[in-house]
Structures are given as structure tokens and as C-alpha cells.
Amino acid sequence: MTNDNLQIAIDGPAASGKSTVARMVADRLNAFYLNTGEMYRTITWALMNKGITDFENDETLSDFLASSDLRYSLNDQDDLVLFLDDEVVDINEVRQPEVTANVSLVAKRPLIRQWMLERQRSCAKLGLLVAEGRDIGTVVFPNARWKLFVTATPMERARRRLAQSSEVEAGITLEELAKQIADRDRIDETREVSPLKPAEDSIIVDTTGLSIEEVLDKIAGIVK
Ligand code: DC
């Protein structure tokens, strides 16, 4: 089981800046950092690699999950590192646009979410954990000590994502990217199991127009 005081939940929509925030909060608090989006991306990437694109087929998904091992383990620097079947996951690989285009379709499948939940919760035994995702405060760690919901306007998020050129298709326009982000948000917000939404007791942090330093100052005032 989880110790209620040992988790900080950081949720929010795509490209809201929550990863940057979560990583820095974890650094400042000397806590472990858990990026659950990367877990969903890794499974999506692995499915695509196997040529599985019918994400609605529970039998196929179930067989795939039964033969897959996804887990976070500590490396020599005491950082949590994601492993898939004993190989370190290449984070650049799973952040590619082709994976991004499919990840919400995989993440909405109840079978996948249940499988992830056990693996995410098991990280709680490590100690102080900053976990980021879409359902950390609502489902994964509902008793987390602090819950933040980091957000920004769709246009601001698209602008930020465009600046991370390795994660977007070459030549994509700001408007196209804003639409892709909005489509992904819609799937994440409307799925039946653990949709993206702020927990009732979360603090909303709107990062629109703020620099990273300003966001961190804001959060430092909350998470002491
Ligand atoms: O944080 P990210 O953009 O890397 O997440 C990728 C996708 O994974 C996101 O579109 C929805 C899904 N996800 C989820 O459903 N639940 C989480 N806790 C984290 C991510």
C-alpha cells in the first residue's frame, strides 16, 4: 500500500509544462520522479513495433501485456529509469510524433490502464515520489500530499511544443499542432476510465504567460 504523505501528484494536459515542473520539483525535494506518460508512450511504441495497430482488440492487447515487462528501476545515480523487457527505454524514441499520434488511443483502453496502475503504484514503496500524468491525483495516488493541475491555453501549449522541434513533425504549422493537441486532450478528457480532469482537491496552476522560473516560484509557494 502507499503512504499518503509520500506523493506529489502533477497532472495536466499535453504540453502544459508539467514535465519540466515535475522534474524540477523532484530535484528540489530530492524525490524520485515518475513520468507516467512515458510508460503509456513506451507501450504504444512497443505495440506499433510489433505491427499491432488495432488497439480496440482486448485479446491482442491482453496477450501483448502478458508477455511484456515494463518497470521503473533505480540506476547507479539513484534515478528512476524505465525498462521494457530488460532494456532501458530510449525516451527520444517514444516521444516521436508517430507515437504521440497513437498514444491516447492506447491509453484509453481499460485493460492497459489497469495494467499500468499496478506498476505505477508499486513505485510508491521507494519513498518521496513526484509523479506526473493525467490521473495521478484522481486515480493513481488519490491520497497524495499535494496535487497540482498544471495547465495553459491551447495556443500557448502549441507554441511551447513547436519549440521542442524533436517532438513534432517537420514543417507542421502552429495551427495544425494546436489541433493535434486539442484532439489528444479531447480523447484524454472523454475516455471512460480515469479521464483527464483536476482532482477535487487539486490546486490549479495556470502557466500561461509565465516563465519556468515564475512557475517554479508559484509552486514553491504551494509545496513547501
Ligand atoms: O504526458 P504525455 O503527453 O507524454 O502523455 C502521453 C499520453 O499518455 C497522453 O496523451 C495520455 C496518456 N497518459 C494517460 O492517459 N495517463 C497518464 N497518467 C499519463 C499519460
PDB file of C-alpha atoms and ligand atoms in Angstrom:
ATOM      1  CA  MET A   1       0.000   0.000   0.000  1.00  0.00           C
ATOM      2  CA  THR A   2       1.026   3.613  -0.308  1.00  0.00           C
ATOM      3  CA  ASN A   3       1.955   6.066   2.393  1.00  0.00           C
ATOM      4  CA  ASP A   4      -0.386   9.036   1.908  1.00  0.00           C
ATOM      5  CA  ASN A   5       2.229  11.681   2.567  1.00  0.00           C
ATOM      6  CA  LEU A   6       4.834  10.491   0.180  1.00  0.00           C
ATOM      7  CA  GLN A   7       3.455  11.504  -3.170  1.00  0.00           C
ATOM      8  CA  ILE A   8       3.173  14.736  -5.087  1.00  0.00           C
ATOM      9  CA  ALA A   9       0.748  14.417  -7.981  1.00  0.00           C
ATOM     10  CA  ILE A  10       1.204  16.667 -11.004  1.00  0.00           C
ATOM     11  CA  ASP A  11      -1.456  16.305 -13.682  1.00  0.00           C
ATOM     12  CA  GLY A  12      -2.372  18.361 -16.689  1.00  0.00           C
ATOM     13  CA  PRO A  13      -2.990  18.348 -20.441  1.00  0.00           C
ATOM     14  CA  ALA A  14      -0.402  17.835 -23.187  1.00  0.00           C
ATOM     15  CA  ALA A  15       2.432  20.365 -23.368  1.00  0.00           C
ATOM     16  CA  SER A  16       1.257  22.249 -20.286  1.00  0.00           C
ATOM     17  CA  GLY A  17       4.790  22.357 -18.884  1.00  0.00           C
ATOM     18  CA  LYS A  18       4.071  19.751 -16.229  1.00  0.00           C
ATOM     19  CA  SER A  19       7.141  17.603 -17.045  1.00  0.00           C
ATOM     20  CA  THR A  20       9.527  20.500 -16.563  1.00  0.00           C
ATOM     21  CA  VAL A  21       7.772  21.448 -13.360  1.00  0.00           C
ATOM     22  CA  ALA A  22       7.622  17.886 -12.035  1.00  0.00           C
ATOM     23  CA  ARG A  23      11.292  17.225 -12.746  1.00  0.00           C
ATOM     24  CA  MET A  24      12.374  20.418 -11.019  1.00  0.00           C
ATOM     25  CA  VAL A  25      10.136  19.863  -8.009  1.00  0.00           C
ATOM     26  CA  ALA A  26      11.575  16.347  -7.698  1.00  0.00           C
ATOM     27  CA  ASP A  27      15.122  17.753  -7.904  1.00  0.00           C
ATOM     28  CA  ARG A  28      14.472  20.376  -5.257  1.00  0.00           C
ATOM     29  CA  LEU A  29      12.886  17.892  -2.878  1.00  0.00           C
ATOM     30  CA  ASN A  30      15.382  15.139  -3.629  1.00  0.00           C
ATOM     31  CA  ALA A  31      12.431  12.975  -4.601  1.00  0.00           C
ATOM     32  CA  PHE A  32      12.032  10.280  -7.238  1.00  0.00           C
ATOM     33  CA  TYR A  33      10.480  11.452 -10.491  1.00  0.00           C
ATOM     34  CA  LEU A  34       7.929   9.267 -12.227  1.00  0.00           C
ATOM     35  CA  ASN A  35       6.710  10.188 -15.722  1.00  0.00           C
ATOM     36  CA  THR A  36       3.649   8.031 -16.369  1.00  0.00           C
ATOM     37  CA  GLY A  37       3.145   9.491 -19.873  1.00  0.00           C
ATOM     38  CA  GLU A  38       6.398   7.800 -20.845  1.00  0.00           C
ATOM     39  CA  MET A  39       5.002   4.477 -19.670  1.00  0.00           C
ATOM     40  CA  TYR A  40       1.970   4.861 -21.961  1.00  0.00           C
ATOM     41  CA  ARG A  41       4.235   6.002 -24.777  1.00  0.00           C
ATOM     42  CA  THR A  42       6.531   3.009 -24.338  1.00  0.00           C
ATOM     43  CA  ILE A  43       3.697   0.513 -24.558  1.00  0.00           C
ATOM     44  CA  THR A  44       2.298   2.334 -27.593  1.00  0.00           C
ATOM     45  CA  TRP A  45       5.723   2.287 -29.254  1.00  0.00           C
ATOM     46  CA  ALA A  46       6.157  -1.420 -28.484  1.00  0.00           C
ATOM     47  CA  LEU A  47       2.710  -2.268 -29.883  1.00  0.00           C
ATOM     48  CA  MET A  48       3.460  -0.324 -33.074  1.00  0.00           C
ATOM     49  CA  ASN A  49       6.828  -2.073 -33.383  1.00  0.00           C
ATOM     50  CA  LYS A  50       5.043  -5.381 -33.311  1.00  0.00           C
ATOM     51  CA  GLY A  51       2.720  -4.166 -36.057  1.00  0.00           C
ATOM     52  CA  ILE A  52      -0.273  -4.077 -33.681  1.00  0.00           C
ATOM     53  CA  THR A  53      -2.484  -1.139 -34.591  1.00  0.00           C
ATOM     54  CA  ASP A  54      -5.923  -2.462 -33.622  1.00  0.00           C
ATOM     55  CA  PHE A  55      -5.915  -1.023 -30.128  1.00  0.00           C
ATOM     56  CA  GLU A  56      -9.580  -1.951 -29.652  1.00  0.00           C
ATOM     57  CA  ASN A  57      -8.859  -5.690 -29.667  1.00  0.00           C
ATOM     58  CA  ASP A  58      -8.665  -6.751 -26.000  1.00  0.00           C
ATOM     59  CA  GLU A  59      -7.447 -10.238 -26.791  1.00  0.00           C
ATOM     60  CA  THR A  60      -4.448  -8.937 -28.717  1.00  0.00           C
ATOM     61  CA  LEU A  61      -3.725  -6.344 -26.027  1.00  0.00           C
ATOM     62  CA  SER A  62      -4.012  -8.916 -23.282  1.00  0.00           C
ATOM     63  CA  ASP A  63      -1.573 -11.320 -24.983  1.00  0.00           C
ATOM     64  CA  PHE A  64       0.827  -8.471 -25.568  1.00  0.00           C
ATOM     65  CA  LEU A  65       0.704  -7.274 -21.946  1.00  0.00           C
ATOM     66  CA  ALA A  66       1.116 -10.798 -20.610  1.00  0.00           C
ATOM     67  CA  SER A  67       4.405 -11.112 -22.454  1.00  0.00           C
ATOM     68  CA  SER A  68       5.677  -7.594 -21.635  1.00  0.00           C
ATOM     69  CA  ASP A  69       7.646  -6.371 -18.661  1.00  0.00           C
ATOM     70  CA  LEU A  70       7.589  -2.617 -18.045  1.00  0.00           C
ATOM     71  CA  ARG A  71       9.061  -1.258 -14.859  1.00  0.00           C
ATOM     72  CA  TYR A  72      10.964   1.588 -13.278  1.00  0.00           C
ATOM     73  CA  SER A  73      14.213   0.656 -11.538  1.00  0.00           C
ATOM     74  CA  LEU A  74      16.893   2.746  -9.880  1.00  0.00           C
ATOM     75  CA  ASN A  75      20.169   3.305 -11.730  1.00  0.00           C
ATOM     76  CA  ASP A  76      23.612   3.989 -10.172  1.00  0.00           C
ATOM     77  CA  GLN A  77      22.710   7.675  -9.728  1.00  0.00           C
ATOM     78  CA  ASP A  78      19.555   6.694  -7.850  1.00  0.00           C
ATOM     79  CA  ASP A  79      17.321   7.974 -10.643  1.00  0.00           C
ATOM     80  CA  LEU A  80      14.271   6.041 -11.702  1.00  0.00           C
ATOM     81  CA  VAL A  81      14.879   4.591 -15.143  1.00  0.00           C
ATOM     82  CA  LEU A  82      12.212   2.956 -17.292  1.00  0.00           C
ATOM     83  CA  PHE A  83      12.883  -0.570 -18.553  1.00  0.00           C
ATOM     84  CA  LEU A  84      10.941  -2.534 -21.136  1.00  0.00           C
ATOM     85  CA  ASP A  85      11.794  -6.237 -21.182  1.00  0.00           C
ATOM     86  CA  ASP A  86      15.157  -5.552 -19.502  1.00  0.00           C
ATOM     87  CA  GLU A  87      16.197  -2.825 -21.981  1.00  0.00           C
ATOM     88  CA  VAL A  88      16.411   0.837 -20.954  1.00  0.00           C
ATOM     89  CA  VAL A  89      13.691   2.732 -22.828  1.00  0.00           C
ATOM     90  CA  ASP A  90      15.006   5.307 -25.308  1.00  0.00           C
ATOM     91  CA  ILE A  91      12.893   8.303 -24.309  1.00  0.00           C
ATOM     92  CA  ASN A  92      13.576  10.156 -27.596  1.00  0.00           C
ATOM     93  CA  GLU A  93      12.231   7.170 -29.466  1.00  0.00           C
ATOM     94  CA  VAL A  94       8.940   7.073 -27.559  1.00  0.00           C
ATOM     95  CA  ARG A  95       8.442  10.836 -27.891  1.00  0.00           C
ATOM     96  CA  GLN A  96       8.405  10.711 -31.686  1.00  0.00           C
ATOM     97  CA  PRO A  97       5.332  12.197 -33.457  1.00  0.00           C
ATOM     98  CA  GLU A  98       4.154   8.757 -34.719  1.00  0.00           C
ATOM     99  CA  VAL A  99       3.913   7.512 -31.144  1.00  0.00           C
ATOM    100  CA  THR A 100       2.293  10.739 -29.972  1.00  0.00           C
ATOM    101  CA  ALA A 101      -0.370  10.328 -32.662  1.00  0.00           C
ATOM    102  CA  ASN A 102      -1.439   6.949 -31.218  1.00  0.00           C
ATOM    103  CA  VAL A 103      -0.746   7.117 -27.508  1.00  0.00           C
ATOM    104  CA  SER A 104      -4.146   8.472 -26.430  1.00  0.00           C
ATOM    105  CA  LEU A 105      -5.880   5.677 -28.325  1.00  0.00           C
ATOM    106  CA  VAL A 106      -3.859   3.114 -26.373  1.00  0.00           C
ATOM    107  CA  ALA A 107      -4.141   4.970 -23.060  1.00  0.00           C
ATOM    108  CA  LYS A 108      -7.931   4.976 -23.177  1.00  0.00           C
ATOM    109  CA  ARG A 109      -8.165   1.159 -23.132  1.00  0.00           C
ATOM    110  CA  PRO A 110      -9.267  -0.046 -19.662  1.00  0.00           C
ATOM    111  CA  LEU A 111      -7.049  -3.138 -19.857  1.00  0.00           C
ATOM    112  CA  ILE A 112      -3.982  -1.014 -20.473  1.00  0.00           C
ATOM    113  CA  ARG A 113      -4.831   1.413 -17.662  1.00  0.00           C
ATOM    114  CA  GLN A 114      -5.341  -1.345 -15.114  1.00  0.00           C
ATOM    115  CA  TRP A 115      -2.009  -2.914 -16.046  1.00  0.00           C
ATOM    116  CA  MET A 116      -0.250   0.459 -15.705  1.00  0.00           C
ATOM    117  CA  LEU A 117      -1.890   1.258 -12.384  1.00  0.00           C
ATOM    118  CA  GLU A 118      -0.263  -1.669 -10.591  1.00  0.00           C
ATOM    119  CA  ARG A 119       3.129  -0.736 -11.981  1.00  0.00           C
ATOM    120  CA  GLN A 120       2.769   2.968 -11.130  1.00  0.00           C
ATOM    121  CA  ARG A 121       1.592   2.321  -7.583  1.00  0.00           C
ATOM    122  CA  SER A 122       4.411  -0.086  -6.922  1.00  0.00           C
ATOM    123  CA  CYS A 123       6.868   2.846  -7.241  1.00  0.00           C
ATOM    124  CA  ALA A 124       5.401   4.359  -4.059  1.00  0.00           C
ATOM    125  CA  LYS A 125       7.438   1.996  -1.930  1.00  0.00           C
ATOM    126  CA  LEU A 126      10.625   3.795  -2.995  1.00  0.00           C
ATOM    127  CA  GLY A 127       9.912   6.895  -0.906  1.00  0.00           C
ATOM    128  CA  LEU A 128       9.068  10.500  -1.755  1.00  0.00           C
ATOM    129  CA  LEU A 129       7.743  10.477  -5.283  1.00  0.00           C
ATOM    130  CA  VAL A 130       6.792  13.243  -7.704  1.00  0.00           C
ATOM    131  CA  ALA A 131       4.508  11.575 -10.234  1.00  0.00           C
ATOM    132  CA  GLU A 132       3.129  13.287 -13.309  1.00  0.00           C
ATOM    133  CA  GLY A 133       0.430  12.287 -15.757  1.00  0.00           C
ATOM    134  CA  ARG A 134      -3.291  12.672 -16.308  1.00  0.00           C
ATOM    135  CA  ASP A 135      -4.861  10.665 -13.476  1.00  0.00           C
ATOM    136  CA  ILE A 136      -2.281  10.724 -10.701  1.00  0.00           C
ATOM    137  CA  GLY A 137      -4.314  12.857  -8.277  1.00  0.00           C
ATOM    138  CA  THR A 138      -7.636  11.267  -9.185  1.00  0.00           C
ATOM    139  CA  VAL A 139      -6.768   7.567  -9.502  1.00  0.00           C
ATOM    140  CA  VAL A 140      -3.137   6.514  -9.070  1.00  0.00           C
ATOM    141  CA  PHE A 141      -2.401   8.347  -5.806  1.00  0.00           C
ATOM    142  CA  PRO A 142      -5.730   9.832  -4.656  1.00  0.00           C
ATOM    143  CA  ASN A 143      -4.253  10.427  -1.182  1.00  0.00           C
ATOM    144  CA  ALA A 144      -1.190  12.320  -2.419  1.00  0.00           C
ATOM    145  CA  ARG A 145       0.089  15.007  -0.062  1.00  0.00           C
ATOM    146  CA  TRP A 146      -0.049  17.675  -2.773  1.00  0.00           C
ATOM    147  CA  LYS A 147      -1.980  17.688  -6.013  1.00  0.00           C
ATOM    148  CA  LEU A 148      -1.253  20.191  -8.741  1.00  0.00           C
ATOM    149  CA  PHE A 149      -3.078  20.540 -12.028  1.00  0.00           C
ATOM    150  CA  VAL A 150      -0.779  22.375 -14.421  1.00  0.00           C
ATOM    151  CA  THR A 151      -2.411  23.961 -17.427  1.00  0.00           C
ATOM    152  CA  ALA A 152      -2.046  26.700 -20.067  1.00  0.00           C
ATOM    153  CA  THR A 153      -4.122  27.914 -23.001  1.00  0.00           C
ATOM    154  CA  PRO A 154      -4.129  25.636 -26.096  1.00  0.00           C
ATOM    155  CA  MET A 155      -2.229  28.206 -28.180  1.00  0.00           C
ATOM    156  CA  GLU A 156       0.475  28.653 -25.555  1.00  0.00           C
ATOM    157  CA  ARG A 157       0.868  24.885 -25.292  1.00  0.00           C
ATOM    158  CA  ALA A 158       1.155  24.546 -29.078  1.00  0.00           C
ATOM    159  CA  ARG A 159       3.786  27.293 -29.147  1.00  0.00           C
ATOM    160  CA  ARG A 160       5.824  25.536 -26.466  1.00  0.00           C
ATOM    161  CA  ARG A 161       5.561  22.178 -28.213  1.00  0.00           C
ATOM    162  CA  LEU A 162       6.645  23.714 -31.534  1.00  0.00           C
ATOM    163  CA  ALA A 163       9.791  24.931 -29.791  1.00  0.00           C
ATOM    164  CA  GLN A 164      10.599  21.269 -28.912  1.00  0.00           C
ATOM    165  CA  SER A 165      11.289  20.510 -32.561  1.00  0.00           C
ATOM    166  CA  SER A 166      12.378  16.878 -31.995  1.00  0.00           C
ATOM    167  CA  GLU A 167       8.861  16.011 -30.850  1.00  0.00           C
ATOM    168  CA  VAL A 168       6.879  17.430 -33.757  1.00  0.00           C
ATOM    169  CA  GLU A 169       6.601  16.630 -37.437  1.00  0.00           C
ATOM    170  CA  ALA A 170       8.925  18.691 -39.653  1.00  0.00           C
ATOM    171  CA  GLY A 171       7.134  21.627 -41.252  1.00  0.00           C
ATOM    172  CA  ILE A 172       3.983  21.449 -39.122  1.00  0.00           C
ATOM    173  CA  THR A 173       2.229  24.786 -38.589  1.00  0.00           C
ATOM    174  CA  LEU A 174       1.239  26.210 -35.220  1.00  0.00           C
ATOM    175  CA  GLU A 175      -2.447  25.797 -36.106  1.00  0.00           C
ATOM    176  CA  GLU A 176      -2.020  22.143 -37.112  1.00  0.00           C
ATOM    177  CA  LEU A 177      -0.145  21.425 -33.929  1.00  0.00           C
ATOM    178  CA  ALA A 178      -2.784  23.191 -31.819  1.00  0.00           C
ATOM    179  CA  LYS A 179      -5.403  20.970 -33.448  1.00  0.00           C
ATOM    180  CA  GLN A 180      -3.399  17.780 -32.737  1.00  0.00           C
ATOM    181  CA  ILE A 181      -3.008  18.803 -29.112  1.00  0.00           C
ATOM    182  CA  ALA A 182      -6.723  19.620 -28.837  1.00  0.00           C
ATOM    183  CA  ASP A 183      -7.611  16.217 -30.363  1.00  0.00           C
ATOM    184  CA  ARG A 184      -5.384  14.415 -27.863  1.00  0.00           C
ATOM    185  CA  ASP A 185      -6.866  16.415 -24.959  1.00  0.00           C
ATOM    186  CA  ARG A 186     -10.352  15.513 -26.109  1.00  0.00           C
ATOM    187  CA  ILE A 187      -9.591  11.776 -26.151  1.00  0.00           C
ATOM    188  CA  ASP A 188      -7.874  12.012 -22.745  1.00  0.00           C
ATOM    189  CA  GLU A 189     -10.730  14.053 -21.237  1.00  0.00           C
ATOM    190  CA  THR A 190     -13.618  11.986 -22.549  1.00  0.00           C
ATOM    191  CA  ARG A 191     -12.403   8.407 -22.061  1.00  0.00           C
ATOM    192  CA  GLU A 192     -14.454   6.206 -19.759  1.00  0.00           C
ATOM    193  CA  VAL A 193     -11.674   5.158 -17.409  1.00  0.00           C
ATOM    194  CA  SER A 194      -9.727   7.765 -15.431  1.00  0.00           C
ATOM    195  CA  PRO A 195     -10.242  10.730 -17.756  1.00  0.00           C
ATOM    196  CA  LEU A 196      -8.022  13.784 -17.569  1.00  0.00           C
ATOM    197  CA  LYS A 197      -9.551  16.168 -15.033  1.00  0.00           C
ATOM    198  CA  PRO A 198      -8.370  18.016 -11.944  1.00  0.00           C
ATOM    199  CA  ALA A 199      -8.891  16.147  -8.671  1.00  0.00           C
ATOM    200  CA  GLU A 200     -11.411  17.971  -6.487  1.00  0.00           C
ATOM    201  CA  ASP A 201      -8.670  18.850  -4.019  1.00  0.00           C
ATOM    202  CA  SER A 202      -6.023  19.825  -6.566  1.00  0.00           C
ATOM    203  CA  ILE A 203      -4.542  23.276  -6.949  1.00  0.00           C
ATOM    204  CA  ILE A 204      -4.794  24.658 -10.473  1.00  0.00           C
ATOM    205  CA  VAL A 205      -1.555  26.211 -11.714  1.00  0.00           C
ATOM    206  CA  ASP A 206      -2.117  28.207 -14.907  1.00  0.00           C
ATOM    207  CA  THR A 207       1.274  28.690 -16.547  1.00  0.00           C
ATOM    208  CA  THR A 208       0.051  30.836 -19.465  1.00  0.00           C
ATOM    209  CA  GLY A 209       2.444  33.724 -19.988  1.00  0.00           C
ATOM    210  CA  LEU A 210       4.756  32.611 -17.175  1.00  0.00           C
ATOM    211  CA  SER A 211       8.443  31.722 -17.474  1.00  0.00           C
ATOM    212  CA  ILE A 212       9.681  28.475 -15.950  1.00  0.00           C
ATOM    213  CA  GLU A 213      11.199  30.438 -13.051  1.00  0.00           C
ATOM    214  CA  GLU A 214       7.864  32.143 -12.374  1.00  0.00           C
ATOM    215  CA  VAL A 215       6.059  28.792 -12.474  1.00  0.00           C
ATOM    216  CA  LEU A 216       8.552  27.275 -10.062  1.00  0.00           C
ATOM    217  CA  ASP A 217       8.254  30.216  -7.674  1.00  0.00           C
ATOM    218  CA  LYS A 218       4.496  29.784  -7.761  1.00  0.00           C
ATOM    219  CA  ILE A 219       4.820  26.092  -6.987  1.00  0.00           C
ATOM    220  CA  ALA A 220       7.465  26.596  -4.320  1.00  0.00           C
ATOM    221  CA  GLY A 221       4.862  28.696  -2.512  1.00  0.00           C
ATOM    222  CA  ILE A 222       2.500  25.730  -2.545  1.00  0.00           C
ATOM    223  CA  VAL A 223       4.826  22.748  -1.988  1.00  0.00           C
ATOM    224  CA  LYS A 224       6.969  23.677   0.993  1.00  0.00           C
TER     225      LYS A 224
HETATM  226  O1   DC B   1       2.402  13.310 -20.734  1.00  0.00           O
HETATM  227  P1   DC B   1       2.478  12.801 -22.187  1.00  0.00           P
HETATM  228  O2   DC B   1       1.987  13.795 -23.193  1.00  0.00           O
HETATM  229  O3   DC B   1       3.808  12.252 -22.522  1.00  0.00           O
HETATM  230  O4   DC B   1       1.427  11.583 -22.199  1.00  0.00           O
HETATM  231  C1   DC B   1       1.180  10.838 -23.347  1.00  0.00           C
HETATM  232  C2   DC B   1      -0.218  10.279 -23.332  1.00  0.00           C
HETATM  233  O5   DC B   1      -0.332   9.280 -22.340  1.00  0.00           O
HETATM  234  C3   DC B   1      -1.345  11.255 -23.084  1.00  0.00           C
HETATM  235  O6   DC B   1      -1.897  11.747 -24.280  1.00  0.00           O
HETATM  236  C4   DC B   1      -2.370  10.456 -22.356  1.00  0.00           C
HETATM  237  C5   DC B   1      -1.615   9.315 -21.759  1.00  0.00           C
HETATM  238  N1   DC B   1      -1.481   9.377 -20.313  1.00  0.00           N
HETATM  239  C6   DC B   1      -2.541   8.933 -19.572  1.00  0.00           C
HETATM  240  O7   DC B   1      -3.570   8.588 -20.131  1.00  0.00           O
HETATM  241  N2   DC B   1      -2.449   8.868 -18.217  1.00  0.00           N
HETATM  242  C7   DC B   1      -1.330   9.259 -17.591  1.00  0.00           C
HETATM  243  N3   DC B   1      -1.252   9.178 -16.250  1.00  0.00           N
HETATM  244  C8   DC B   1      -0.240   9.750 -18.340  1.00  0.00           C
HETATM  245  C9   DC B   1      -0.349   9.821 -19.720  1.00  0.00           C
END
